[in-house]
CSV table of C-alpha atoms in Angstrom, one decimal:
chain,number,residue,atom,x,y,z
A,1016,ARG,CA,8.3,15.0,2.8
A,1017,SER,CA,9.2,12.6,5.6
A,1018,SER,CA,7.8,15.0,8.3
A,1019,PHE,CA,4.4,15.1,6.5
A,1020,PRO,CA,1.7,12.5,6.3
A,1021,PHE,CA,2.1,9.1,4.7
A,1022,ILE,CA,-1.3,8.1,3.4
A,1023,PRO,CA,-1.8,4.6,2.1
A,1024,ILE,CA,-4.7,3.5,-0.1
A,1025,ASN,CA,-5.2,-0.1,-1.2
A,1026,CYS,CA,-6.3,0.2,-4.8
A,1027,GLY,CA,-7.5,-3.4,-4.9
A,1028,ALA,CA,-9.6,-3.1,-1.7
A,1029,VAL,CA,-11.7,0.0,-2.6
A,1030,PRO,CA,-14.8,-0.7,-4.6
A,1031,LYS,CA,-14.6,0.7,-8.1
A,1032,ASP,CA,-17.6,3.0,-7.5
A,1033,LEU,CA,-16.0,4.5,-4.3
A,1034,PHE,CA,-12.5,5.0,-5.5
A,1035,GLU,CA,-12.9,8.6,-6.6
A,1036,SER,CA,-14.5,9.7,-3.3
A,1037,GLU,CA,-11.8,7.9,-1.4
A,1038,LEU,CA,-9.1,9.5,-3.5
A,1039,PHE,CA,-10.5,13.0,-3.8
A,1040,GLY,CA,-13.1,13.3,-1.2
A,1041,TYR,CA,-16.4,15.1,-1.7
A,1042,ASP,CA,-18.2,18.3,-0.9
A,1043,LYS,CA,-21.3,18.6,1.2
A,1044,GLY,CA,-24.4,17.4,-0.7
A,1045,ALA,CA,-22.4,15.9,-3.5
A,1046,PHE,CA,-24.7,12.9,-3.7
A,1047,THR,CA,-27.4,11.1,-1.7
A,1048,GLY,CA,-25.9,9.8,1.5
A,1049,ALA,CA,-23.0,12.2,1.5
A,1050,LEU,CA,-21.9,13.4,4.9
A,1051,ASP,CA,-23.2,16.9,5.7
A,1052,ARG,CA,-19.7,18.2,6.2
A,1053,GLY,CA,-18.3,16.5,3.1
A,1054,LYS,CA,-15.2,14.2,3.3
A,1055,ILE,CA,-11.5,14.8,2.9
A,1056,GLY,CA,-9.9,12.5,0.3
A,1057,LYS,CA,-6.5,10.7,0.5
A,1058,VAL,CA,-4.9,13.1,-1.9
A,1059,GLU,CA,-5.8,16.1,0.4
A,1060,ALA,CA,-4.8,14.1,3.5
A,1061,ALA,CA,-1.4,13.5,2.0
A,1062,ASP,CA,-0.7,17.2,1.3
A,1063,LYS,CA,3.0,17.9,1.3
A,1064,GLY,CA,3.6,14.2,2.2
A,1065,THR,CA,3.3,10.9,0.4
A,1066,LEU,CA,0.4,9.0,-1.1
A,1067,PHE,CA,1.1,5.3,-1.3
A,1068,LEU,CA,-1.0,3.5,-4.0
A,1069,ASP,CA,-0.8,-0.1,-2.9
A,1070,GLU,CA,-1.8,-2.8,-5.5
A,1071,ILE,CA,-2.0,-0.2,-8.2
A,1072,GLY,CA,-2.2,-3.0,-10.8
A,1073,GLU,CA,-5.8,-3.6,-9.6
A,1074,LEU,CA,-7.1,-0.2,-10.6
A,1075,SER,CA,-9.9,0.1,-13.1
A,1076,SER,CA,-9.2,2.0,-16.3
A,1077,SER,CA,-11.4,4.9,-15.2
A,1078,ALA,CA,-9.5,5.2,-11.9
A,1079,GLN,CA,-6.2,5.0,-13.8
A,1080,VAL,CA,-7.2,8.1,-15.8
A,1081,LYS,CA,-8.0,10.0,-12.5
A,1082,ILE,CA,-4.6,9.1,-11.0
A,1083,LEU,CA,-2.8,10.1,-14.2
A,1084,ARG,CA,-4.5,13.5,-14.1
A,1085,VAL,CA,-3.4,14.2,-10.6
A,1086,LEU,CA,0.2,13.1,-11.5
A,1087,GLU,CA,0.3,15.2,-14.6
A,1088,GLU,CA,-1.6,18.3,-13.6
A,1089,LYS,CA,-1.0,18.3,-9.9
A,1090,GLU,CA,-4.6,19.3,-9.3
A,1091,TYR,CA,-8.0,17.7,-8.8
A,1092,TYR,CA,-11.6,18.4,-7.8
A,1093,LYS,CA,-13.5,16.9,-5.0
A,1094,ILE,CA,-16.7,15.1,-6.1
A,1095,GLY,CA,-19.4,17.8,-6.3
A,1096,GLY,CA,-16.8,20.5,-5.9
A,1097,LEU,CA,-16.2,23.5,-8.0
A,1098,GLU,CA,-12.9,24.6,-6.5
A,1099,LYS,CA,-9.7,23.3,-8.1
A,1100,LYS,CA,-7.4,21.9,-5.5
A,1101,LYS,CA,-3.6,21.5,-5.7
A,1102,ALA,CA,-2.1,18.2,-5.1
A,1103,ASP,CA,1.3,18.7,-3.5
A,1104,ILE,CA,2.2,15.0,-3.0
A,1105,ARG,CA,4.8,12.4,-3.7
A,1106,VAL,CA,3.3,9.2,-5.0
A,1107,ILE,CA,4.7,5.8,-4.4
A,1108,ALA,CA,3.0,2.8,-6.1
A,1109,ALA,CA,3.4,-0.9,-5.5
A,1110,THR,CA,2.1,-4.0,-7.2
A,1111,ASN,CA,2.8,-7.7,-7.4
A,1112,LYS,CA,1.8,-7.6,-11.1
A,1113,ASN,CA,4.2,-7.1,-14.0
A,1114,LEU,CA,2.9,-3.8,-15.2
A,1115,GLU,CA,4.8,-3.9,-18.5
A,1116,SER,CA,3.0,-7.1,-19.3
A,1117,GLU,CA,-0.3,-5.6,-18.2
A,1118,VAL,CA,0.3,-2.6,-20.5
A,1119,GLY,CA,0.9,-5.1,-23.3
A,1120,LYS,CA,-2.4,-6.8,-22.6
A,1121,GLY,CA,-4.2,-3.5,-22.5
A,1122,ASN,CA,-5.0,-3.8,-18.8
A,1123,PHE,CA,-2.9,-0.9,-17.6
A,1124,ARG,CA,-2.5,2.5,-19.3
A,1125,GLU,CA,0.9,3.0,-20.9
A,1126,ASP,CA,1.1,6.7,-20.1
A,1127,LEU,CA,0.4,6.0,-16.4
A,1128,TYR,CA,3.0,3.2,-16.4
A,1129,PHE,CA,5.6,5.6,-17.7
A,1130,ARG,CA,4.6,8.4,-15.4
A,1131,LEU,CA,4.9,6.1,-12.4
A,1132,ASN,CA,8.1,4.3,-13.5
A,1133,VAL,CA,10.5,7.0,-12.5
A,1134,VAL,CA,12.3,4.9,-9.9
A,1135,LYS,CA,11.7,1.2,-10.0
A,1136,LEU,CA,12.5,-1.0,-7.0
A,1137,HIS,CA,12.2,-4.7,-7.3
A,1138,ILE,CA,12.0,-6.5,-4.0
A,1139,PRO,CA,12.4,-10.2,-4.4
A,1140,PRO,CA,10.1,-12.6,-2.6
A,1141,LEU,CA,11.1,-13.6,0.9
A,1142,ARG,CA,12.0,-17.1,-0.3
A,1143,GLU,CA,14.8,-15.5,-2.3
A,1144,ARG,CA,16.2,-13.5,0.6
A,1145,THR,CA,16.3,-15.9,3.5
A,1146,GLU,CA,18.8,-13.7,5.3
A,1147,ASP,CA,15.8,-11.4,6.1
A,1148,ILE,CA,13.6,-14.1,7.7
A,1149,LEU,CA,15.2,-14.2,11.2
A,1150,PRO,CA,15.5,-10.4,11.6
A,1151,LEU,CA,11.8,-10.1,10.5
A,1152,LEU,CA,10.9,-12.9,12.9
A,1153,ARG,CA,12.5,-11.0,15.8
A,1154,PHE,CA,10.9,-7.7,14.7
A,1155,PHE,CA,7.4,-9.2,14.6
A,1156,MET,CA,8.0,-11.2,17.8
A,1157,ASP,CA,8.9,-8.0,19.6
A,1158,ARG,CA,5.8,-6.3,18.2
A,1159,TYR,CA,3.4,-9.1,19.2
A,1160,ASN,CA,5.1,-9.6,22.6
A,1161,GLU,CA,4.3,-6.0,23.4
A,1162,GLN,CA,0.8,-6.1,21.9
A,1163,PHE,CA,-0.3,-9.3,23.6
A,1164,LYS,CA,1.8,-8.9,26.8
A,1165,LYS,CA,3.8,-12.0,26.1
A,1166,GLY,CA,7.5,-12.8,26.8
A,1167,PHE,CA,9.0,-14.7,23.8
A,1168,PHE,CA,12.6,-13.8,23.2
A,1169,ARG,CA,14.0,-16.5,21.1
A,1170,VAL,CA,13.2,-19.4,18.8
A,1171,SER,CA,14.8,-22.8,19.0
A,1172,GLU,CA,17.4,-23.7,16.4
A,1173,GLU,CA,15.1,-26.4,15.1
A,1174,ALA,CA,12.3,-23.9,14.7
A,1175,GLU,CA,14.7,-21.5,12.9
A,1176,GLY,CA,15.6,-24.3,10.5
A,1177,ILE,CA,11.9,-24.8,9.7
A,1178,LEU,CA,11.3,-21.1,9.2
A,1179,LEU,CA,14.4,-20.8,6.9
A,1180,SER,CA,13.3,-23.7,4.7
A,1181,HIS,CA,9.6,-22.7,4.4
A,1182,PRO,CA,8.8,-21.3,0.9
A,1183,TRP,CA,6.8,-18.2,2.3
A,1184,LEU,CA,4.5,-18.0,-0.7
A,1185,GLY,CA,2.7,-15.2,1.2
A,1186,ASN,CA,5.9,-13.3,1.7
A,1187,VAL,CA,6.3,-11.0,4.7
A,1188,ARG,CA,2.5,-11.1,5.4
A,1189,GLU,CA,2.6,-14.8,5.8
A,1190,LEU,CA,5.7,-14.6,8.1
A,1191,ARG,CA,4.0,-11.8,10.1
A,1192,ASN,CA,0.8,-13.9,10.5
A,1193,ALA,CA,2.8,-17.0,11.5
A,1194,VAL,CA,4.7,-15.1,14.2
A,1195,GLU,CA,1.4,-13.6,15.5
A,1196,ARG,CA,-0.1,-17.0,15.6
A,1197,ILE,CA,2.9,-18.4,17.5
A,1198,VAL,CA,3.0,-15.6,20.0
A,1199,LEU,CA,-0.8,-16.0,20.7
A,1200,LEU,CA,-1.0,-19.7,20.9
A,1201,GLU,CA,2.3,-20.9,22.3
Protein backbone atom coordinates (compact mmCIF):
# COMPACT_ATOMS: atom_id res chain seq x y z
CA ARG A 1 0.00 0.00 0.00
CA SER A 2 3.03 2.30 0.18
CA SER A 3 2.51 3.64 -3.34
CA PHE A 4 -1.08 4.67 -2.55
CA PRO A 5 -2.36 7.57 -0.42
CA PHE A 6 -1.57 8.00 3.26
CA ILE A 7 -4.50 9.95 4.69
CA PRO A 8 -4.36 11.19 8.29
CA ILE A 9 -7.33 12.29 10.36
CA ASN A 10 -6.91 13.73 13.84
CA CYS A 11 -9.84 12.19 15.70
CA GLY A 12 -9.46 14.65 18.56
CA ALA A 13 -9.51 17.75 16.36
CA VAL A 14 -12.65 17.02 14.32
CA PRO A 15 -15.87 18.13 16.02
CA LYS A 16 -18.11 15.22 16.97
CA ASP A 17 -20.89 16.40 14.65
CA LEU A 18 -18.58 16.59 11.63
CA PHE A 19 -16.65 13.36 12.12
CA GLU A 20 -18.91 11.21 9.95
CA SER A 21 -18.78 13.64 7.01
CA GLU A 22 -14.98 13.91 7.35
CA LEU A 23 -14.63 10.14 7.45
CA PHE A 24 -17.17 9.11 4.79
CA GLY A 25 -17.90 12.27 2.85
CA TYR A 26 -21.37 13.15 1.63
CA ASP A 27 -23.45 13.21 -1.51
CA LYS A 28 -24.82 16.34 -3.14
CA GLY A 29 -27.77 17.75 -1.20
CA ALA A 30 -27.17 15.52 1.84
CA PHE A 31 -27.89 18.40 4.23
CA THR A 32 -28.35 22.16 4.31
CA GLY A 33 -25.03 23.78 3.47
CA ALA A 34 -23.63 20.72 1.69
CA LEU A 35 -21.46 21.43 -1.32
CA ASP A 36 -23.29 21.04 -4.64
CA ARG A 37 -20.83 18.43 -5.81
CA GLY A 38 -20.72 16.55 -2.50
CA LYS A 39 -17.49 15.78 -0.68
CA ILE A 40 -15.04 12.91 -0.72
CA GLY A 41 -14.31 11.47 2.73
CA LYS A 42 -11.01 10.32 4.21
CA VAL A 43 -11.88 6.63 3.74
CA GLU A 44 -12.45 7.12 0.01
CA ALA A 45 -9.36 9.33 -0.29
CA ALA A 46 -7.27 6.54 1.25
CA ASP A 47 -8.51 3.91 -1.24
CA LYS A 48 -5.90 1.13 -1.58
CA GLY A 49 -3.68 3.08 0.82
CA THR A 50 -3.59 3.86 4.51
CA LEU A 51 -5.98 5.73 6.78
CA PHE A 52 -4.15 7.02 9.87
CA LEU A 53 -6.48 7.59 12.82
CA ASP A 54 -4.45 9.85 15.08
CA GLU A 55 -5.65 10.32 18.68
CA ILE A 56 -8.21 7.52 18.29
CA GLY A 57 -8.70 7.51 22.06
CA GLU A 58 -10.57 10.81 21.68
CA LEU A 59 -13.37 9.36 19.53
CA SER A 60 -16.95 9.58 20.74
CA SER A 61 -18.77 6.28 21.21
CA SER A 62 -20.93 6.91 18.11
CA ALA A 63 -17.82 7.52 15.99
CA GLN A 64 -16.24 4.35 17.40
CA VAL A 65 -19.22 2.35 16.08
CA LYS A 66 -18.76 3.83 12.61
CA ILE A 67 -15.04 3.03 12.55
CA LEU A 68 -15.75 -0.51 13.74
CA ARG A 69 -18.24 -1.06 10.91
CA VAL A 70 -15.70 0.03 8.30
CA LEU A 71 -13.08 -2.28 9.82
CA GLU A 72 -15.42 -5.26 10.09
CA GLU A 73 -17.53 -4.95 6.93
CA LYS A 74 -15.02 -3.14 4.69
CA GLU A 75 -17.87 -0.95 3.42
CA TYR A 76 -19.66 2.31 4.21
CA TYR A 77 -22.17 4.83 2.91
CA LYS A 78 -21.54 8.49 2.29
CA ILE A 79 -23.88 10.76 4.24
CA GLY A 80 -27.05 11.03 2.16
CA GLY A 81 -25.80 8.30 -0.16
CA LEU A 82 -27.63 5.15 -1.21
CA GLU A 83 -24.68 3.44 -2.88
CA LYS A 84 -22.64 1.08 -0.71
CA LYS A 85 -18.96 1.85 -1.13
CA LYS A 86 -16.03 -0.51 -0.54
CA ALA A 87 -13.31 0.44 1.90
CA ASP A 88 -10.04 -1.04 0.60
CA ILE A 89 -7.77 0.53 3.22
CA ARG A 90 -5.17 -0.31 5.81
CA VAL A 91 -5.85 1.40 9.14
CA ILE A 92 -3.19 2.61 11.53
CA ALA A 93 -4.33 4.12 14.83
CA ALA A 94 -2.36 6.07 17.41
CA THR A 95 -3.11 7.42 20.84
CA ASN A 96 -1.34 8.62 23.94
CA LYS A 97 -4.05 7.03 26.11
CA ASN A 98 -3.97 3.57 27.58
CA LEU A 99 -6.83 2.04 25.59
CA GLU A 100 -6.98 -1.07 27.78
CA SER A 101 -7.67 1.20 30.72
CA GLU A 102 -10.19 3.21 28.68
CA VAL A 103 -12.02 -0.03 27.78
CA GLY A 104 -12.16 -0.90 31.49
CA LYS A 105 -13.65 2.52 32.29
CA GLY A 106 -16.24 2.14 29.52
CA ASN A 107 -14.79 5.01 27.46
CA PHE A 108 -13.60 2.89 24.53
CA ARG A 109 -15.36 -0.02 22.86
CA GLU A 110 -13.79 -3.36 23.65
CA ASP A 111 -14.62 -4.81 20.21
CA LEU A 112 -12.97 -1.84 18.47
CA TYR A 113 -9.94 -2.12 20.75
CA PHE A 114 -9.45 -5.79 19.86
CA ARG A 115 -10.05 -5.08 16.16
CA LEU A 116 -7.37 -2.38 16.14
CA ASN A 117 -4.92 -4.22 18.38
CA VAL A 118 -3.49 -6.52 15.69
CA VAL A 119 0.04 -5.16 15.86
CA LYS A 120 0.85 -2.95 18.82
CA LEU A 121 3.86 -0.67 18.82
CA HIS A 122 4.84 1.19 21.95
CA ILE A 123 7.04 4.18 21.29
CA PRO A 124 8.56 5.44 24.53
CA PRO A 125 8.58 9.17 25.23
CA LEU A 126 11.54 11.12 23.93
CA ARG A 127 12.94 11.55 27.47
CA GLU A 128 13.41 7.76 27.59
CA ARG A 129 15.24 7.60 24.27
CA THR A 130 17.75 10.41 24.44
CA GLU A 131 19.78 8.81 21.63
CA ASP A 132 17.08 10.10 19.24
CA ILE A 133 17.28 13.74 20.34
CA LEU A 134 20.33 14.86 18.34
CA PRO A 135 19.40 13.04 15.10
CA LEU A 136 15.92 14.57 15.33
CA LEU A 137 17.48 17.96 16.04
CA ARG A 138 19.56 17.68 12.86
CA PHE A 139 16.54 16.51 10.84
CA PHE A 140 14.39 19.46 11.98
CA MET A 141 17.27 21.89 11.61
CA ASP A 142 17.71 20.84 7.97
CA ARG A 143 13.97 21.15 7.38
CA TYR A 144 13.71 24.64 8.87
CA ASN A 145 16.97 25.82 7.29
CA GLU A 146 15.44 25.02 3.92
CA GLN A 147 12.02 26.43 4.77
CA PHE A 148 13.29 29.70 6.22
CA LYS A 149 16.42 30.06 4.04
CA LYS A 150 18.75 29.91 7.04
CA GLY A 151 22.19 28.37 7.41
CA PHE A 152 22.46 26.58 10.76
CA PHE A 153 24.57 23.45 10.52
CA ARG A 154 25.53 22.60 14.07
CA VAL A 155 24.77 23.23 17.71
CA SER A 156 27.38 23.90 20.39
CA GLU A 157 28.33 21.14 22.82
CA GLU A 158 26.83 23.21 25.63
CA ALA A 159 23.51 23.47 23.74
CA GLU A 160 23.58 19.73 23.01
CA GLY A 161 23.96 19.08 26.75
CA ILE A 162 20.96 21.29 27.50
CA LEU A 163 18.89 19.53 24.85
CA LEU A 164 19.87 16.08 26.10
CA SER A 165 18.99 16.91 29.72
CA HIS A 166 15.65 18.57 28.94
CA PRO A 167 12.63 16.35 29.88
CA TRP A 168 10.75 16.92 26.56
CA LEU A 169 7.31 16.51 28.10
CA GLY A 170 5.84 17.45 24.71
CA ASN A 171 7.93 14.72 23.05
CA VAL A 172 8.94 15.15 19.40
CA ARG A 173 6.46 17.99 18.84
CA GLU A 174 8.13 20.02 21.58
CA LEU A 175 11.58 19.35 20.13
CA ARG A 176 10.37 20.25 16.63
CA ASN A 177 8.89 23.53 17.87
CA ALA A 178 12.05 24.35 19.83
CA VAL A 179 14.22 23.82 16.74
CA GLU A 180 11.86 25.91 14.62
CA ARG A 181 12.02 28.70 17.21
CA ILE A 182 15.84 28.51 17.34
CA VAL A 183 16.20 28.64 13.56
CA LEU A 184 13.78 31.56 13.29
CA LEU A 185 15.11 33.67 16.14
CA GLU A 186 18.84 33.02 16.34
